Coordinates of C-alpha atoms in Angstrom, one line a residue:
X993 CA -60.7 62.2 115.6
X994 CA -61.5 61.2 112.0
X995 CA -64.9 61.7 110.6
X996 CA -67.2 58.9 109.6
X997 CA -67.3 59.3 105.9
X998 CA -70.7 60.1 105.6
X999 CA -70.4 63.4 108.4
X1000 CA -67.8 65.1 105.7
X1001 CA -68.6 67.9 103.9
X1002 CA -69.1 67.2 100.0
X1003 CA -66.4 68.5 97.6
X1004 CA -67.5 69.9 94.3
X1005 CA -69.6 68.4 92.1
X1006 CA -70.7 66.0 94.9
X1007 CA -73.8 65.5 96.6
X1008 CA -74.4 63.4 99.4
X1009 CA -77.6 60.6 99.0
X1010 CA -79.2 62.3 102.1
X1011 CA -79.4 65.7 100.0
X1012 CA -80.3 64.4 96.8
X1013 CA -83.1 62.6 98.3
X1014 CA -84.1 66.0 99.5
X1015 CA -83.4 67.8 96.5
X1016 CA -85.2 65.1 94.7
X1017 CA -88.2 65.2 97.0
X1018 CA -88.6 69.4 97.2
X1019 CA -89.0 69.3 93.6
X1020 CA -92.1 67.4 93.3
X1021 CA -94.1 69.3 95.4
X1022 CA -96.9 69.1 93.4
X1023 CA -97.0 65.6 94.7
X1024 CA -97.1 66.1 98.6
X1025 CA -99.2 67.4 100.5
X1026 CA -98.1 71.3 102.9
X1027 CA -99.9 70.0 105.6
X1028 CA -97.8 66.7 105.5
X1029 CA -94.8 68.5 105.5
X1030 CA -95.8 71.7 107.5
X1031 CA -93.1 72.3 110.5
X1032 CA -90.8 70.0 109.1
X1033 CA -88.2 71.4 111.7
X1034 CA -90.3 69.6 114.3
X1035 CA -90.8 67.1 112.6
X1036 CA -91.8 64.0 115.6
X1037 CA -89.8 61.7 117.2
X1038 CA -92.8 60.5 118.3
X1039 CA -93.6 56.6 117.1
X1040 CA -97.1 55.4 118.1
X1041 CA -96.8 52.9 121.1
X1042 CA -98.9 50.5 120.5
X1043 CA -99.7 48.6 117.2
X1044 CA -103.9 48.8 118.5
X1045 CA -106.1 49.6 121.3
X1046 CA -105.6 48.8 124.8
X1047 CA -108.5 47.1 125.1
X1048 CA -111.4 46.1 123.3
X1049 CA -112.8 49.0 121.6
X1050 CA -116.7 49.6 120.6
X1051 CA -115.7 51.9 117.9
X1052 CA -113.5 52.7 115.0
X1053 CA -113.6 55.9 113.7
X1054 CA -115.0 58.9 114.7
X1055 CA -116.7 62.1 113.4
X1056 CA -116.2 65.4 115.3
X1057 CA -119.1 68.2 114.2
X1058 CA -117.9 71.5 115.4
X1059 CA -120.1 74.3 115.6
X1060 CA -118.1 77.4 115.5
X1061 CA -118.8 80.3 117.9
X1062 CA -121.0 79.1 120.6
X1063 CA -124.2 78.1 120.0
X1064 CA -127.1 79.1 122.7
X1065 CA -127.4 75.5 125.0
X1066 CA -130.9 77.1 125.9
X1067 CA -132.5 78.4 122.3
X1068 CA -131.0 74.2 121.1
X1069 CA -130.6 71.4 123.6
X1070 CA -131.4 72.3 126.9
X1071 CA -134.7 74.3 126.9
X1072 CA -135.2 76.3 130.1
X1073 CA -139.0 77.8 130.8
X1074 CA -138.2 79.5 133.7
X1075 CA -136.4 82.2 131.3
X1076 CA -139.9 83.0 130.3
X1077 CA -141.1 83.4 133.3
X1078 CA -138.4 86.1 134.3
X1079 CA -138.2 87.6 131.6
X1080 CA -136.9 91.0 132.0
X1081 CA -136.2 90.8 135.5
X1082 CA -132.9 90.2 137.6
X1083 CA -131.7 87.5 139.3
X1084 CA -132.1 88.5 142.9
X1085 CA -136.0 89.1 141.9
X1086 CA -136.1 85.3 141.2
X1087 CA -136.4 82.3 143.5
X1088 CA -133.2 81.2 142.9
X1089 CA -129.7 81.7 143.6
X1090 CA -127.5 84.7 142.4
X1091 CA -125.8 82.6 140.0
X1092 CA -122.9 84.9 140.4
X1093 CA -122.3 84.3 144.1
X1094 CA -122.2 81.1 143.4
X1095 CA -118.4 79.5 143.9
X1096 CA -118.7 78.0 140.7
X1097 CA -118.4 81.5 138.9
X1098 CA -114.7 82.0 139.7
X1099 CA -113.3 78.1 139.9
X1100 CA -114.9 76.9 136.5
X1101 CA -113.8 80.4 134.7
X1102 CA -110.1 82.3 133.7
X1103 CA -110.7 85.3 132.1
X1104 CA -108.9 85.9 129.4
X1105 CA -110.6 89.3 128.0
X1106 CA -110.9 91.9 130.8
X1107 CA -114.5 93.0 130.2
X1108 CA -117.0 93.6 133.0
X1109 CA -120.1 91.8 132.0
X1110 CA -122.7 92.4 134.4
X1111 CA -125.6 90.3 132.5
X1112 CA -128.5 91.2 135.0
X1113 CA -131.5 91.4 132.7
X1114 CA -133.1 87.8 132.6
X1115 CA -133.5 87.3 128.4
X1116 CA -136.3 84.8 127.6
X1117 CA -136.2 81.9 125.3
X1118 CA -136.6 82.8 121.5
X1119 CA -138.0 79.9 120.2
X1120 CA -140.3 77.1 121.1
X1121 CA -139.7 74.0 122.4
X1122 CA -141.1 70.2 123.1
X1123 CA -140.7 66.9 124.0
X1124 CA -139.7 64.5 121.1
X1125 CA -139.4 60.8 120.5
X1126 CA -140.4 57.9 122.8
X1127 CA -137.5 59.3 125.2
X1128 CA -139.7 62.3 125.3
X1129 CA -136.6 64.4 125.5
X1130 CA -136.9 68.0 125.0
X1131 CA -135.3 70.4 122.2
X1132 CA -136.2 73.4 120.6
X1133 CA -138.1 73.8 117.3
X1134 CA -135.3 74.6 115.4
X1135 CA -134.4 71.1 115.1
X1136 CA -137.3 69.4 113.3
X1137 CA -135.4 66.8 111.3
X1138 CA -133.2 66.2 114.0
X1139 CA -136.2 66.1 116.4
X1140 CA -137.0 62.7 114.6
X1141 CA -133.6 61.3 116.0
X1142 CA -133.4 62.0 119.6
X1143 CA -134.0 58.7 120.1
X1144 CA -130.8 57.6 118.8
X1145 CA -128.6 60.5 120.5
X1146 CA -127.1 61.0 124.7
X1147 CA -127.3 64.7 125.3
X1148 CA -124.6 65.6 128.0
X1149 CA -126.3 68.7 129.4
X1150 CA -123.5 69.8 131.9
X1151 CA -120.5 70.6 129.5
X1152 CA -118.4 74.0 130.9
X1153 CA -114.6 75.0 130.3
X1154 CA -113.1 77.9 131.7
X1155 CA -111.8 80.6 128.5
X1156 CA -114.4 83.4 128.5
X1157 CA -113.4 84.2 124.9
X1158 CA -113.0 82.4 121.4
X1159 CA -109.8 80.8 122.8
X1160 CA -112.0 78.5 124.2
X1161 CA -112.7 77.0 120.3
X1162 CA -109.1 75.4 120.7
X1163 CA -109.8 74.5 123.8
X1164 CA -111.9 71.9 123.4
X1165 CA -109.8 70.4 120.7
X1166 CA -106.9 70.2 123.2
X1167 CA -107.9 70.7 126.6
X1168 CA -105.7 73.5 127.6
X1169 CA -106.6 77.2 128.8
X1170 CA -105.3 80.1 125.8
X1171 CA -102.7 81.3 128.9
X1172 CA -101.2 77.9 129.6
X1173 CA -99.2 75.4 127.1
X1174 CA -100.8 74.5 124.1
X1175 CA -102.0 70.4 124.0
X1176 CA -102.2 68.4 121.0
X1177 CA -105.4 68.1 119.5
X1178 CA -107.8 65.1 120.1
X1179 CA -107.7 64.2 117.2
X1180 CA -104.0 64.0 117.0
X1181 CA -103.7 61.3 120.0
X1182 CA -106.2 59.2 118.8
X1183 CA -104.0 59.1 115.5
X1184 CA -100.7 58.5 117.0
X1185 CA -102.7 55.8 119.7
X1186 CA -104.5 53.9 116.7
X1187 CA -102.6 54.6 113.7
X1188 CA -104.2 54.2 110.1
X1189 CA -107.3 52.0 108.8
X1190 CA -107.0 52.5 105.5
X1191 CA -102.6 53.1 104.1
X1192 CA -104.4 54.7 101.1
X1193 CA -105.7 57.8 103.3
X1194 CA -104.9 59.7 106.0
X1195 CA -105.1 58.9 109.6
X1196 CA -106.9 62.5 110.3
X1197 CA -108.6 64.8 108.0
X1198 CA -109.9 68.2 108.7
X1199 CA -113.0 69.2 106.5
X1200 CA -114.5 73.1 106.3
X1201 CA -113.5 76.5 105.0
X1202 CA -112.0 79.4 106.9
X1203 CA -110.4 82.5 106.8
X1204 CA -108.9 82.8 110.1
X1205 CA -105.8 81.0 109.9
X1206 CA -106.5 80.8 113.9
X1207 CA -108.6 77.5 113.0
X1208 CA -105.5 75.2 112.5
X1209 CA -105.2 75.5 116.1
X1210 CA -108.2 72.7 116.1
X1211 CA -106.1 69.9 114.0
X1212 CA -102.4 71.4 115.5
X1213 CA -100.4 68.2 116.6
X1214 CA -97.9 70.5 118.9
X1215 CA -95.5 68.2 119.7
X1216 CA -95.9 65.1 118.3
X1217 CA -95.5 66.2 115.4
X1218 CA -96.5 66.9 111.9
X1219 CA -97.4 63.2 110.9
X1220 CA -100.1 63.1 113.1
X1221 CA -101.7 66.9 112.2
X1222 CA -105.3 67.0 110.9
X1223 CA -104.9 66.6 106.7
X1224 CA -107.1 69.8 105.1
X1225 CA -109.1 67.9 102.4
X1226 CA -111.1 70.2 99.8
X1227 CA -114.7 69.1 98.1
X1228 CA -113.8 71.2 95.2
X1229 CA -114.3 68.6 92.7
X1230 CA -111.8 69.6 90.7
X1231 CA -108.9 70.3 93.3
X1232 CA -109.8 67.6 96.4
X1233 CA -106.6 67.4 97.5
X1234 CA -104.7 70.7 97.8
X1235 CA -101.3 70.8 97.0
X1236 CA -101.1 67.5 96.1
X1237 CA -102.4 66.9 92.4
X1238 CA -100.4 65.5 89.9
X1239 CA -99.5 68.5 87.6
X1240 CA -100.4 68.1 83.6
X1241 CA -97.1 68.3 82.5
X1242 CA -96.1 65.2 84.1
X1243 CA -97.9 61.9 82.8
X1244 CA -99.2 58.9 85.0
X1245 CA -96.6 56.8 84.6
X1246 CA -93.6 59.2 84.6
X1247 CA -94.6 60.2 88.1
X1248 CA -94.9 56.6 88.7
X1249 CA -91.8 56.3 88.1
X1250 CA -89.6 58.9 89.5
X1251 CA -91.6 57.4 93.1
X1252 CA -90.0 53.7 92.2
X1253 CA -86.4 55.6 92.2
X1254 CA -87.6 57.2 95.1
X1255 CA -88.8 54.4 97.3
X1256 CA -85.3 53.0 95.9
X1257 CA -83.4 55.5 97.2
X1258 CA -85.4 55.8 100.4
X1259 CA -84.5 52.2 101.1
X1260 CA -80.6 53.1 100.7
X1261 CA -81.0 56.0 103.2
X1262 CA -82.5 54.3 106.0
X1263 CA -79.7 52.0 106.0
X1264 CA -77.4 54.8 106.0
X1265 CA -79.6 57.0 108.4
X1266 CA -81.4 54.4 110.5
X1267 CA -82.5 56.9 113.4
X1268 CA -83.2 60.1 111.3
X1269 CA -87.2 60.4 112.6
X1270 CA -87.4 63.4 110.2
X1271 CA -86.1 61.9 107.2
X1272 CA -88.3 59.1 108.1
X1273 CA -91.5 61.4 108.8
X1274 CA -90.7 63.0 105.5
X1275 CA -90.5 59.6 103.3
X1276 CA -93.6 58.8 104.4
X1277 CA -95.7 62.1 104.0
X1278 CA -94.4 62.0 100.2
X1279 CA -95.4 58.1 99.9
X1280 CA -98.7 58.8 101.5
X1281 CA -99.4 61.8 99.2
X1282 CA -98.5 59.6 96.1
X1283 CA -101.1 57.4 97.3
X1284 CA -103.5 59.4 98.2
X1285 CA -103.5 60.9 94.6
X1286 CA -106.1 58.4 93.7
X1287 CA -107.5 57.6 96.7
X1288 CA -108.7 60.7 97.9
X1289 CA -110.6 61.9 94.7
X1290 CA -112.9 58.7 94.5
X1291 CA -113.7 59.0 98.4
X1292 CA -114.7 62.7 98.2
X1293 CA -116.6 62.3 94.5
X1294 CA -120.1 62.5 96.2
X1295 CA -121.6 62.4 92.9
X1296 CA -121.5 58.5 93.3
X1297 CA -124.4 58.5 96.0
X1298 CA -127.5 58.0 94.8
X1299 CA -129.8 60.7 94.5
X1300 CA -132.0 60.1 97.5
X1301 CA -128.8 59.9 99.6
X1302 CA -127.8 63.3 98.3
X1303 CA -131.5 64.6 99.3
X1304 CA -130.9 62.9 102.6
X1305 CA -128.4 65.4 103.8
X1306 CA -129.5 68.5 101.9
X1307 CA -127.4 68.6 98.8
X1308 CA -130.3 69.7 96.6
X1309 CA -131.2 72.9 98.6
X1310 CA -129.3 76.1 98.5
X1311 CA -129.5 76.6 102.4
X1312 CA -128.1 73.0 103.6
X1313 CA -125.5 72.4 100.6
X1314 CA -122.6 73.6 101.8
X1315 CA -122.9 71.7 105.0
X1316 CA -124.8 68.9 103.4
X1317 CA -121.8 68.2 101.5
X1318 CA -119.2 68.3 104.1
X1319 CA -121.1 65.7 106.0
X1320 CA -121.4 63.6 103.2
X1321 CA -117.9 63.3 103.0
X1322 CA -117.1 62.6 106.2
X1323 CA -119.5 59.6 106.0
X1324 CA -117.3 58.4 103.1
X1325 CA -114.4 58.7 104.8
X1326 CA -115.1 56.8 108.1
X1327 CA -116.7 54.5 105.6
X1328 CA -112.9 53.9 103.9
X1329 CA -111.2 53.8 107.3
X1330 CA -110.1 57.3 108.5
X1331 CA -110.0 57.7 112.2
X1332 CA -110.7 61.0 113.0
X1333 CA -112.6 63.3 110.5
X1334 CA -113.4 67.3 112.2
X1335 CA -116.1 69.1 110.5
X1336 CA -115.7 72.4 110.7
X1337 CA -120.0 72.7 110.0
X1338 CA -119.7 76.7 110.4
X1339 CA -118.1 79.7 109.6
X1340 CA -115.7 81.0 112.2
X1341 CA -117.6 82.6 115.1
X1342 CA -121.0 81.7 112.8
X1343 CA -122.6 81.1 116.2
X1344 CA -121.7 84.0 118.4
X1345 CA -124.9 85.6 118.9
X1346 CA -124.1 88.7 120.6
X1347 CA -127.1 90.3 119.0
X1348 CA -129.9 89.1 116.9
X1349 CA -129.8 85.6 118.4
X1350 CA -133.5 84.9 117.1
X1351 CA -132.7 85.6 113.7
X1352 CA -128.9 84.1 113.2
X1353 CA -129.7 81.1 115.2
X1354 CA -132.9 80.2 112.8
X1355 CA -130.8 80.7 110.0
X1356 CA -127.6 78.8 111.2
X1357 CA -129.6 75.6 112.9
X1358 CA -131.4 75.4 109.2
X1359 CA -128.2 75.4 107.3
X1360 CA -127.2 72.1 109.6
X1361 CA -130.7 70.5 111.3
X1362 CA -131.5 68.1 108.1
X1363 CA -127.4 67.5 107.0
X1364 CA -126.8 66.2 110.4
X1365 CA -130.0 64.0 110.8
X1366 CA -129.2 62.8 107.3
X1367 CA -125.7 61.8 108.8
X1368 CA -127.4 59.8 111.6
X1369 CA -129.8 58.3 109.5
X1370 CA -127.2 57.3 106.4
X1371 CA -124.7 55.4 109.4
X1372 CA -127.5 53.6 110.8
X1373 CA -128.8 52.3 107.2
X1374 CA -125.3 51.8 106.0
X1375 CA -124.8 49.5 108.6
X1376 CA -121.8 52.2 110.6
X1377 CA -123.7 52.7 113.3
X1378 CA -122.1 50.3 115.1
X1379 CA -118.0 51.2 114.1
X1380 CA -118.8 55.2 114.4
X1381 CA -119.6 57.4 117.0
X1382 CA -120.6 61.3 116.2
X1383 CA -119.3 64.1 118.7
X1384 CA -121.9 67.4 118.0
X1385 CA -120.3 70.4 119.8
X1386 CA -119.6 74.0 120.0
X1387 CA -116.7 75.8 121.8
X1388 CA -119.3 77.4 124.8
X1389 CA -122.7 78.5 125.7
X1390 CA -124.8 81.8 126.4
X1391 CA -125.9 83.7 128.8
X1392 CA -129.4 83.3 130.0
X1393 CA -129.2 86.9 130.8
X1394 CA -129.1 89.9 128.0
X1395 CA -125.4 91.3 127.3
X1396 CA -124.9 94.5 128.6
X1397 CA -121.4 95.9 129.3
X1398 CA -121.1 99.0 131.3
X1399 CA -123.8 101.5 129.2
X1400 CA -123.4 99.1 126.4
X1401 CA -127.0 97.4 125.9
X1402 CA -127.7 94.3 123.1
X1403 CA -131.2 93.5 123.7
X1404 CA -131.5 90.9 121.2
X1405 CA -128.6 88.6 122.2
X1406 CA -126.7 86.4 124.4
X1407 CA -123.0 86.5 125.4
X1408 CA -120.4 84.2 126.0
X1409 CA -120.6 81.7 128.8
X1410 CA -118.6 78.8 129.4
X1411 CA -119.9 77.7 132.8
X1412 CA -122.8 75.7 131.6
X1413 CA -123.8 74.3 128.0
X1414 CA -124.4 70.9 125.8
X1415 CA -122.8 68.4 123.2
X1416 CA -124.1 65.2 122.2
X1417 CA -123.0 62.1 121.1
X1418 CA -124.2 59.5 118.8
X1419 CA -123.3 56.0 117.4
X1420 CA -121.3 53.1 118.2
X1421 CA -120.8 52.3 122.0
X1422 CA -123.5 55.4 123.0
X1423 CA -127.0 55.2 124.8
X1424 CA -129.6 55.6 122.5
X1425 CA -132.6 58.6 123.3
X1426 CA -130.4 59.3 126.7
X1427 CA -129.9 62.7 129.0
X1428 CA -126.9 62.9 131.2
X1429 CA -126.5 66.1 133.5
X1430 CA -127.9 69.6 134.2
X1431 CA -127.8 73.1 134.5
X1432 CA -129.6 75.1 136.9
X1433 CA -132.9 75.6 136.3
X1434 CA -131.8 79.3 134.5
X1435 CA -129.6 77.4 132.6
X1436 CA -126.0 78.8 134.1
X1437 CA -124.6 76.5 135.6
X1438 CA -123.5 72.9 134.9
X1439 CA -124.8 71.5 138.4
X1440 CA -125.7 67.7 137.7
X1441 CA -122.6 65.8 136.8
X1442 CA -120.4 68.6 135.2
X1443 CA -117.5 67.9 132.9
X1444 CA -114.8 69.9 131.6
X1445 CA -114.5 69.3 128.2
X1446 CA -111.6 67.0 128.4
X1447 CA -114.2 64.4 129.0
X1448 CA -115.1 64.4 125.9
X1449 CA -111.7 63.3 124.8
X1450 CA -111.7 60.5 127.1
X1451 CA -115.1 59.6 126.1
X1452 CA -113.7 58.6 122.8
X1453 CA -110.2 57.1 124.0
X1454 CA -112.3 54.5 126.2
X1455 CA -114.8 53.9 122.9
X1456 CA -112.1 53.3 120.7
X1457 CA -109.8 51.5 123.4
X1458 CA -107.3 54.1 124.2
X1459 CA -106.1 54.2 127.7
X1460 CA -104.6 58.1 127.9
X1461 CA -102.4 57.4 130.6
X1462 CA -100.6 55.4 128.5
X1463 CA -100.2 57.8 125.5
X1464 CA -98.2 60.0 127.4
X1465 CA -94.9 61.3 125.8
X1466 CA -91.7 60.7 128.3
X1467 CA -90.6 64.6 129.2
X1468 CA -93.7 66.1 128.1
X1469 CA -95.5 66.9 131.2
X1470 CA -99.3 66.3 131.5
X1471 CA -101.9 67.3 133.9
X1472 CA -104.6 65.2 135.0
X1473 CA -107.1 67.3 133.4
X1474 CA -105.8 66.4 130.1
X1475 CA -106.4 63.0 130.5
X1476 CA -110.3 63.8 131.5
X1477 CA -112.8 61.1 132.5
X1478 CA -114.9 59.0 130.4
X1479 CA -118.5 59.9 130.4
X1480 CA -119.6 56.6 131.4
X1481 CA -123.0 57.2 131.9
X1482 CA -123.6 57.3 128.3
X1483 CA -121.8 54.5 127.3
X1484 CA -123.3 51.4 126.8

């Protein structure tokens, strides 16, 4: 059978359009961004399948706080006395339950790391605590800027998920247990549900440092592909878009150029390749990234905001900057129309306080109490409170009881525990100065209207008008539990 004429092989001297494109493309990559164009070879055949919501939505963009390592639900948002009044003795010597008979214990957990943790010795709270705001809701004294905002936030009080080690960090970005099938992220369905705001920017930006590479798991796309992954944005003045500055020996208007020849010979190869998705996914990453050369730099140059904005989250102190900054930016960007920006407000495992909880805590809820009730307080004066909802979580909770494995004995810390802790959410569609569910009253488990942490997914798919069901990928096999449940109680 004779071959179409573009299938044959190229003689010498002869290049076929598809490969010069390509050619063309690869050696510009000072204009395009890696994470664009990261996994090209699974590149999506994915295209979003709606042009909007599915209903009315009460928000637009969203801005995911992620508090690396797994921050203590009882030393921050859920303050439990009777700790104190234990302290130092085992549960069967208290009035309540052996959390550990309970049949919570074995359905809400999968252990992942084979470690007998006996946890016996009752640990008492390390820091003080009180009621704040009209709500009168209670959280500990490390929070005393964000004690002045309660009354704007829903604490959800009965979060668990079921990874007893730092798995479960990507786990609440995609819902699925480290031994089953990876998910995409959250923030990679709400990107290929909504699509873009703003053509100039990305759909879904990922903000924060690391140095375990582990962390991309939190903006992986899987399988829809590598439009819809989490863009890594920098707030290095000087470099804010990795990867994708113009280089010096190029000028404006050259590169200007050679991106009109482009876009001309883009136009010739869809015609000639009308259902190539991954020539398609890679036109538009380079187009974007040309774009984003000037749009990105203005909406990360924080130097802009007035003084007493900067103040407002921090930026002038050595202990909040870092952090200050990062949540500055994020408020810029939801500001120009990005969906979905994660801020990675920590170190990796910052918050996993196997030891010396008192001290790392105090020193890790100053670095982020005043940037994140300057967040709060900048949306609601800026007039976003109403278009953006904030997520504040962490990837699991502590132990009420002291660590201890076998002769093993930390004293001064808590372990891992993923049967009962708290996030909170603030902003557009969400109960102001609001408590949802409970943990025991040793702070175990999640007892009063528990959610696995899927919920908090669909949470924001029903604020931003996203019905999950619907986003479902033909052959791609999903559980019900990836969908989750809208936390409707705290939703207006």
């Amino acid at each position: 059978m004779k071959q179409p004429a573009h299938a044959k092989t190229p003689q010498c001297r002869q290049i076929q359009r598809r490969s010069f494109l390509a050619d063309l493309g690869f050696g510009a990559t000072g204009m395009a961004l890696s994470s664009l164009l990261s996994q090209e070879t699974q590149a999506g055949t994915n295209s979003a399948p709606t042009d909007g919501p599915h209903f009315t939505p009460k928000a637009k963009s969203v801005i995911w706080v992620f508090l690396s390592g797994g921050y203590s639900q009882m030393e921050t948002f859920d303050p439990k006395p009777e700790l104190n009044k234990y302290a130092g003795k085992t549960f069967s010597d208290t009035i309540y339950p052996d959390p550990f008979t309970d049949p919570r214990y074995q359905e809400r957990a999968r252990s992942v790391v084979q470690v007998k943790r006996e946890h016996s010795q009752i640990m008492p709270m390390q820091v003080g605590f009180r009621k704040q705001g009209e709500a009168g809701i209670e959280i500990t004294d490390w929070w005393p800027h964000l004690a002045t905002c309660v009354d704007d936030i829903s604490f959800v009080r009965s979060m668990y998920t079921t990874d007893n080690d730092h798995a479960a960090e990507f786990q609440i970005h995609h819902g699925r247990h480290k031994l089953d099938q990876k998910e995409p992220v959250v923030g990679s369905w709400l990107s290929y549900g909504l699509g873009s705001l703003n053509q100039n920017l990305p759909e879904y930006v990922f903000l924060g440092s690391y140095t375990d590479t582990r962390v991309k798991e939190n903006f992986n796309p899987d399988y829809l592909g590598p439009k819809y992954m989490g863009v890594e944005l920098s707030l290095d003045p000087k470099n804010p878009l990795p990867f994708g500055t113009r280089p010096e020996s190029i000028l404006k208007q050259e590169q200007a150029n050679q991106y009109r020849f482009i876009n001309e010979l883009n136009q010739l190869a869809s015609v000639e390749y009308p259902t190539d998705e991954k020539l398609r996914a890679r036109i538009n990453s380079y187009e974007l990234a040309f774009r984003m050369q000037n749009s990105v730099p203005e909406a990360l140059e924080l130097t802009e905001e007035t003084q007493e904005t900067q103040q407002l989250y921090g930026i002038d102190e050595t202990e909040t900057s870092v952090y200050g900054r990062r949540l500055l930016a994020a408020r810029r960007l939801a500001e120009r129309g990005v969906r979905f920006t994660q801020v990675y407000l920590s170190g990796y495992g910052e918050w996993d306080s196997h030891q010396n909880l008192k001290e790392n805590h105090t020193r890790s809820c100053k670095r982020v109490d005043k940037p994140i009730a300057g967040l709060l307080k900048d949306l609601k004066r800026r007039g976003m409170w109403e278009d953006t909802v904030v997520v504040f979580c962490t990837e699991f909770g502590r132990t009420p009881a002291v660590e201890s494995r076998g002769n093993t004995k930390m004293p001064s810390g808590r372990d891992h525990h993923p049967h009962g802790f708290t996030v909170w959410f603030a902003g557009a569609g969400i109960k102001q100065g609001y408590v949802h569910g409970a943990t025991d009253e040793l702070g175990f488990h999640a007892v009063e209207s528990p959610h696995y942490v899927t919920d908090i997914h669909a949470t924001l798919y029903h604020l931003l008008g996203l019905d999950p069901h619907r986003l479902d990928i033909p052959g791609r096999k999903r559980l019900e539990i990836d969908h989750g449940h809208p936390i409707l109680d705290i939703i207006t």
